[in-house]
XYZ file of N, CA, C and O in Angstrom:
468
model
N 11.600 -12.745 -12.599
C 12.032 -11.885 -13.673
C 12.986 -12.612 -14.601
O 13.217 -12.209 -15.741
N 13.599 -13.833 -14.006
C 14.585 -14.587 -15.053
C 14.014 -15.403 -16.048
O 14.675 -16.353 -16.468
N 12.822 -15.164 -16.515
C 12.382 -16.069 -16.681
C 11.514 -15.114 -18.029
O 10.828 -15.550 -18.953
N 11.756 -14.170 -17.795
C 11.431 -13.323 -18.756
C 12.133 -12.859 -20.190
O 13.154 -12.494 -19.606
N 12.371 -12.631 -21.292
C 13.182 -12.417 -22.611
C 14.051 -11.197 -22.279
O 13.511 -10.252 -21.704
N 15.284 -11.143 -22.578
C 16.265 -10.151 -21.953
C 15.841 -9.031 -22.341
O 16.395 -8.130 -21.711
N 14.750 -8.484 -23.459
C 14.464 -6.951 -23.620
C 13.292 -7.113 -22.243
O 12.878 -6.128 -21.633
N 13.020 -8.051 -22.031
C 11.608 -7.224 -21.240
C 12.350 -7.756 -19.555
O 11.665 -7.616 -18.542
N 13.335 -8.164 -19.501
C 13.799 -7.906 -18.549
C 14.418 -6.419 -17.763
O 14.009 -5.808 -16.776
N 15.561 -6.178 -18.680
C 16.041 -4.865 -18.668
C 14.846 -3.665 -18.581
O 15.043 -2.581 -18.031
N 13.710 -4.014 -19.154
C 13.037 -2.593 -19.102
C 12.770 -2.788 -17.952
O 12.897 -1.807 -17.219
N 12.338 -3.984 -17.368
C 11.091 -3.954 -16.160
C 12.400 -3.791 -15.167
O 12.005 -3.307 -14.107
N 13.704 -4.009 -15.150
C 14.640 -3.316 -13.872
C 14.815 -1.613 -14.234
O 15.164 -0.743 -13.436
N 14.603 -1.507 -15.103
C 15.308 -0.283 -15.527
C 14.611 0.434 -14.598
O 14.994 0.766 -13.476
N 13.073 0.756 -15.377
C 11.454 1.807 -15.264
C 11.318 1.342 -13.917
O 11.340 2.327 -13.178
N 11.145 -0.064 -13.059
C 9.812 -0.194 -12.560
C 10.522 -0.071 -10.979
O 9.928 0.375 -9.997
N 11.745 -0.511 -10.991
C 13.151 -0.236 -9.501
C 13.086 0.996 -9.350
O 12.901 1.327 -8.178
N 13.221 2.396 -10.595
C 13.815 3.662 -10.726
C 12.664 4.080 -9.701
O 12.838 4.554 -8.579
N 11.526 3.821 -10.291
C 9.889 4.156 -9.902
C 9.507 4.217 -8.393
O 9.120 5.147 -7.685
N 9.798 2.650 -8.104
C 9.519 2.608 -6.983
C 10.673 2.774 -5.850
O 10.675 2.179 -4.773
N 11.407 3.468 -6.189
C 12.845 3.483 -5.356
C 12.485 5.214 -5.319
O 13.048 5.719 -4.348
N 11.857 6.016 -5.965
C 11.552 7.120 -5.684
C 10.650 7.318 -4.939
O 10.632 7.997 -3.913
N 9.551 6.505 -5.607
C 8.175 6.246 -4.633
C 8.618 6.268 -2.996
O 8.190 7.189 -2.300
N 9.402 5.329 -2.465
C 9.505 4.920 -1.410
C 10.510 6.321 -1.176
O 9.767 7.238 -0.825
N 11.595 6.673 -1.235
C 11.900 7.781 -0.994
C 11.072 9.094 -0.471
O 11.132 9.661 0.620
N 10.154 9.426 -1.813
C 9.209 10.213 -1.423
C 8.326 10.185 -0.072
O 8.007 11.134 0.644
N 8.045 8.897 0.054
C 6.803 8.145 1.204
C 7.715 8.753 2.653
O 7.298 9.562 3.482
N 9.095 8.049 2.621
C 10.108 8.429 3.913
C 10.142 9.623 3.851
O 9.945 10.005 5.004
N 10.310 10.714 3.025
C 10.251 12.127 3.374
C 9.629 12.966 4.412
O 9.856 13.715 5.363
N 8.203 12.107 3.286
C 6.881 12.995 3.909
C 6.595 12.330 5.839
O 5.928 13.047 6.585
N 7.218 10.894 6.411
C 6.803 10.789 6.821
C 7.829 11.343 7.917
O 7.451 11.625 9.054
N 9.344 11.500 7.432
C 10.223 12.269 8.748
C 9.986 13.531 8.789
O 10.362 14.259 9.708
N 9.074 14.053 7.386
C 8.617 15.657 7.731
C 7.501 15.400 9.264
O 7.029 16.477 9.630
N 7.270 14.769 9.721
C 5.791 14.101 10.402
C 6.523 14.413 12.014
O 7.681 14.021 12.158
N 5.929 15.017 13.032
C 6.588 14.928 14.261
C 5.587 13.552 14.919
O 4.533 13.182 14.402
N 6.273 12.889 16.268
C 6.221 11.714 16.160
C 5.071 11.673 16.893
O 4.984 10.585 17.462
N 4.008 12.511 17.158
C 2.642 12.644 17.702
C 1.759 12.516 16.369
O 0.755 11.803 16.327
N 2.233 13.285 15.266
C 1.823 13.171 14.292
C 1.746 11.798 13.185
O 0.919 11.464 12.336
N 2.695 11.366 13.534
C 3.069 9.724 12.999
C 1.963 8.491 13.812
O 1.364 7.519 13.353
N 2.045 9.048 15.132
C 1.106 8.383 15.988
C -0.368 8.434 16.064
O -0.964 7.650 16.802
N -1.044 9.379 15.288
C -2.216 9.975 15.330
C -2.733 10.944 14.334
O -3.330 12.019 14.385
N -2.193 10.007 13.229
C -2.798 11.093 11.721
C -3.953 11.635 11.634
O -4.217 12.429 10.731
N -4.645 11.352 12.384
C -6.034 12.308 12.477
C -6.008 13.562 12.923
O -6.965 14.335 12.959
N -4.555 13.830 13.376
C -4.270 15.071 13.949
C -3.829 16.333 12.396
O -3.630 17.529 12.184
N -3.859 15.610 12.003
C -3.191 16.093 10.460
C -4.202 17.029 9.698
O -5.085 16.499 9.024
N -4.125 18.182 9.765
C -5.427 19.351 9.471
C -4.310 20.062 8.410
O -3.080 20.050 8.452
N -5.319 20.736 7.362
C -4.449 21.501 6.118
C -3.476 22.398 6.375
O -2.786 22.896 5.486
N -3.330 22.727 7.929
C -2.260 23.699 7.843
C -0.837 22.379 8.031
O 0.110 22.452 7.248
N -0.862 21.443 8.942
C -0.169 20.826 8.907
C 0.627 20.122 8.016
O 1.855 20.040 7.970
N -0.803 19.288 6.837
C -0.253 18.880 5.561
C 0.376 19.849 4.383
O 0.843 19.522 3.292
N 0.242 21.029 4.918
C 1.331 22.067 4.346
C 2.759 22.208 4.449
O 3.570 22.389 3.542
N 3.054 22.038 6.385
C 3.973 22.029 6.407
C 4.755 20.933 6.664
O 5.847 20.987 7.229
N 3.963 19.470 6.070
C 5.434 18.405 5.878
C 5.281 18.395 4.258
O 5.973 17.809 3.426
N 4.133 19.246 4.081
C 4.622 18.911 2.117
C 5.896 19.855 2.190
O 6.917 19.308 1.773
N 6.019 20.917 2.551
C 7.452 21.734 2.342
C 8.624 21.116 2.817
O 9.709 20.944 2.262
N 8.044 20.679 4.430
C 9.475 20.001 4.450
C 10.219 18.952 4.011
O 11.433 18.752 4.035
N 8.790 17.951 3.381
C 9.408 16.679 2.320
C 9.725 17.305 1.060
O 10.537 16.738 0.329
N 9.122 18.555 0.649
C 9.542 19.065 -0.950
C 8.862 18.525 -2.028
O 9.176 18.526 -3.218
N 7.559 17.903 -1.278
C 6.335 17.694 -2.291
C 5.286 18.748 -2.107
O 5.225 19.771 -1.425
N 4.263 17.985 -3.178
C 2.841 19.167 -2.961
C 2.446 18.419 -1.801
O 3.016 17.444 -1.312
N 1.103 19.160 -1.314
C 0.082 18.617 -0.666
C -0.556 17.260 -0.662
O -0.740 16.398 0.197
N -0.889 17.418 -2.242
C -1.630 16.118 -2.980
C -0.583 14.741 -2.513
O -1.187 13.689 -2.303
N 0.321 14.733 -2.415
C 1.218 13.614 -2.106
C 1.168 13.205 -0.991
O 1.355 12.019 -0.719
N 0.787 14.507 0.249
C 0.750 13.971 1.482
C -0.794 13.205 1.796
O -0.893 12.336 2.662
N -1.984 13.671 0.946
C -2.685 13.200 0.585
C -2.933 12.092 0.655
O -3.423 11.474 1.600
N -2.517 11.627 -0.654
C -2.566 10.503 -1.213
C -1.733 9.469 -0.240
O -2.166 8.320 -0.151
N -0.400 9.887 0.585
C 0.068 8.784 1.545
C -0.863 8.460 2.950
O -0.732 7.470 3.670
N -1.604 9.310 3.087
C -3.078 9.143 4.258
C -3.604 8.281 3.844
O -3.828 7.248 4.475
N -4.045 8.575 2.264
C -5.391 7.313 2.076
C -4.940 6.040 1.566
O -5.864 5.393 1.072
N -3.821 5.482 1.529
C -3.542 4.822 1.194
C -2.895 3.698 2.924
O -2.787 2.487 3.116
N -2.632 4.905 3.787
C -2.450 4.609 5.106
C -3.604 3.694 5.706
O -3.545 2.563 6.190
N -4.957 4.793 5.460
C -6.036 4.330 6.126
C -6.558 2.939 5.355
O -6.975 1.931 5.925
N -6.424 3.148 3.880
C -6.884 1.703 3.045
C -6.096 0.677 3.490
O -6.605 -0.441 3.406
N -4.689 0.775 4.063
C -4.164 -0.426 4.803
C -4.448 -0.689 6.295
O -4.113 -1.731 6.859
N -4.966 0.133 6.774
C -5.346 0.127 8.057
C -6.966 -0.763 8.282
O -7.317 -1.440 9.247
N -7.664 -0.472 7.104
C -8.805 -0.865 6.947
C -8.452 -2.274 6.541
O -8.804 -3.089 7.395
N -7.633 -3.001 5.083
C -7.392 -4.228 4.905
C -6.711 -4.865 5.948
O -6.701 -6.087 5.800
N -6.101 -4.436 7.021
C -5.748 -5.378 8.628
C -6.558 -5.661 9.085
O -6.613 -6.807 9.532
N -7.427 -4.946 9.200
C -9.132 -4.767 10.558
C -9.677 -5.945 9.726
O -9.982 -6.978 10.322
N -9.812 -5.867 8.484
C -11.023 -7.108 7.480
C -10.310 -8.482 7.919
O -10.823 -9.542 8.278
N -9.065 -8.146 7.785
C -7.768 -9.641 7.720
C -8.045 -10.341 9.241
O -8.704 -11.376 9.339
N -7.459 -9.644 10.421
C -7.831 -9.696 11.577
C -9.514 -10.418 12.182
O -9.835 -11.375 12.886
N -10.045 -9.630 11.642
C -11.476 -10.690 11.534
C -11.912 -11.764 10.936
O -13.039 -12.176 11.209
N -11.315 -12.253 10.246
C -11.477 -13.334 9.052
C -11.791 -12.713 7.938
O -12.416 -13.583 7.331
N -11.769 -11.830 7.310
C -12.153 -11.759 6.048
C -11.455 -11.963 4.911
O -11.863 -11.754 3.769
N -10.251 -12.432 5.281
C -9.555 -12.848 3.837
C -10.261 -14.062 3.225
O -9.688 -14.409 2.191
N -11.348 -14.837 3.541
C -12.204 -15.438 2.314
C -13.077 -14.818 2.075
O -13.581 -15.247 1.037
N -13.896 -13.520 2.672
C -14.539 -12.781 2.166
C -14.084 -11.857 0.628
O -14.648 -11.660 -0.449
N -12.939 -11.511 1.156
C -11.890 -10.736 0.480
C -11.861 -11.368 -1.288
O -11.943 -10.768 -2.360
N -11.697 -12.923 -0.924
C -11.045 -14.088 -1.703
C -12.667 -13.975 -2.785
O -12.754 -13.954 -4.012
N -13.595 -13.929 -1.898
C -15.041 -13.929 -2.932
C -14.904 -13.059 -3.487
O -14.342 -13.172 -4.577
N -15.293 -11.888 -3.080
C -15.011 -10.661 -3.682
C -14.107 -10.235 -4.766
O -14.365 -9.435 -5.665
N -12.552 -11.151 -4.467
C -12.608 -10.877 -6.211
C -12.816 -11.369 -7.050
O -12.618 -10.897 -8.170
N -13.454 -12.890 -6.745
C -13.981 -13.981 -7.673
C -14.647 -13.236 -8.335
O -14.252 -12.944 -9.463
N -15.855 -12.709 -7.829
C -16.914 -12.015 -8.458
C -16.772 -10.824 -8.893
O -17.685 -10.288 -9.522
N -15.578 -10.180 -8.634
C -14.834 -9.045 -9.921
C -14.825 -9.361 -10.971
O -15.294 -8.659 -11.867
N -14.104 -10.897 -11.225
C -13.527 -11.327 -12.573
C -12.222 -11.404 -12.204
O -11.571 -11.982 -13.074
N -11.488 -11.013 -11.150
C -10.186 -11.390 -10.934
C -9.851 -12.523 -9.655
O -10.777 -13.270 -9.336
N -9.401 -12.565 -9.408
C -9.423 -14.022 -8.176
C -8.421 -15.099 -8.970
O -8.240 -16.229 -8.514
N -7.785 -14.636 -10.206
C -7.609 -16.323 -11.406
C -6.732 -17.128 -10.092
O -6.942 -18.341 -10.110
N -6.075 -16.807 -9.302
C -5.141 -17.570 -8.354
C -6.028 -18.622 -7.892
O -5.870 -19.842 -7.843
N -7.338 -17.605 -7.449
C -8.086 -18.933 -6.827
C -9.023 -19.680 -7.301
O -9.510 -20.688 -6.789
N -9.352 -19.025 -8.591
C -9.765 -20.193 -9.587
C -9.279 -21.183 -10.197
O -9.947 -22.169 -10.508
N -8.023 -21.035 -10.446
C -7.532 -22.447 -10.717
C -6.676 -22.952 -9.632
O -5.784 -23.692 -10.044
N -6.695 -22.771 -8.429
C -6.984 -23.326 -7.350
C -8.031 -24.293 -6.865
O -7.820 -25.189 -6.048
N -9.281 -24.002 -7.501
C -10.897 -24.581 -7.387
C -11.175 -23.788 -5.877
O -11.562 -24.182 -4.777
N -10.885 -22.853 -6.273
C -11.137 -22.172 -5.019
C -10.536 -22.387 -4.020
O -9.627 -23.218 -4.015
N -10.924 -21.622 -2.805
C -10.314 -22.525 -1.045
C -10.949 -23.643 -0.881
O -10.287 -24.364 -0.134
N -12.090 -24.227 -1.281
C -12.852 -25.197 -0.750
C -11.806 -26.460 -1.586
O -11.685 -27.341 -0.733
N -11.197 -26.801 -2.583
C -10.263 -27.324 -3.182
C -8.851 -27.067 -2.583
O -7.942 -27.815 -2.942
N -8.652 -26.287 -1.893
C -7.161 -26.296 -0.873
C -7.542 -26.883 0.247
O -6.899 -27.815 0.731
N -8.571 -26.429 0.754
C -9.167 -27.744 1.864
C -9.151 -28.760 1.906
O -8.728 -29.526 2.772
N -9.768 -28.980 0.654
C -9.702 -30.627 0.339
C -8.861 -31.171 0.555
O -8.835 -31.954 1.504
N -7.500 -30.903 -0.511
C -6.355 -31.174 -0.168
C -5.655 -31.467 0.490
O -4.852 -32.379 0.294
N -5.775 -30.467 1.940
C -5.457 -30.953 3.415
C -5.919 -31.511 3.855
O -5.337 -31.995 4.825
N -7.056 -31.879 3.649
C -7.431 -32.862 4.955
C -7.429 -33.970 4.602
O -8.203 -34.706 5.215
N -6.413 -34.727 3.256
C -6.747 -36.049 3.040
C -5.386 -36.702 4.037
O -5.243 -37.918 4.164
C-alpha cells in the first residue's frame, strides 16, 4: 500500500479496513450464535436453526447463508489442494484469462526449470 499515491492510499485504509473489519465481525457473530455441535456439523443447520443464530447474531438469514457457502467453497478448495490440484487449479485460470502471475512466470513448467538447474 506504500507504494501507492497518498489519495489512493487513504481511501483504500479508510473503505476497504472499515469493510472488512465489519465483515469479519459479522462472520464471528453468526458463528458464536452457532452451538458447538453446530459449528462441528453444519449440515445439521435446517431453516429453523438458521433463524435462530440470524437473531442471535442480529443479521438476516441470507447472511447466515451466504457464511455456509462460502464455508463449503473452502472446504471444497482444501479437498482439490490436498489432492494435488493446485496445478489443475493453476490451468484453470490460465484458460479463464486470468492466471497473469503465472504467465509471466512462463508458467510452472518455467519455475521448474529454474530449480532444477
Amino acid at each position: 500500500m506504500d507504494k501507492l499515491p497518498a489519495q489512493m492510499q487513504q481511501a483504500a485504509k479508510g473503505s476497504n479496513m472499515s469493510v472488512a473489519d465489519k465483515s469479519v465481525q459479522r462472520m464471528e457473530g453468526i458463528i458464536n450464535s452457532m452451538t458447538p455441535s453446530e459449528r462441528r456439523n453444519p449440515e445439521l443447520l435446517k431453516a429453523s436453526r438458521k433463524r435462530r443464530i440470524a437473531v442471535g447474531a442480529g443479521v438476516q438469514v441470507q447472511e447466515v447463508n451466504r457464511l455456509l457457502k462460502q464455508f463449503d467453497q473452502m472446504q471444497d478448495m482444501m479437498k482439490k489442494m490436498q489432492k494435488g490440484g493446485m496445478a489443475k487449479m493453476m490451468r484453470a485460470m490460465g484458460a479463464m484469462g486470468g492466471g497473469g502471475a503465472a504467465k509471466a512466470m512462463g508458467g510452472l513448467g518455467g519455475l521448474m526449470g529454474g530449480l532444477r538447474r
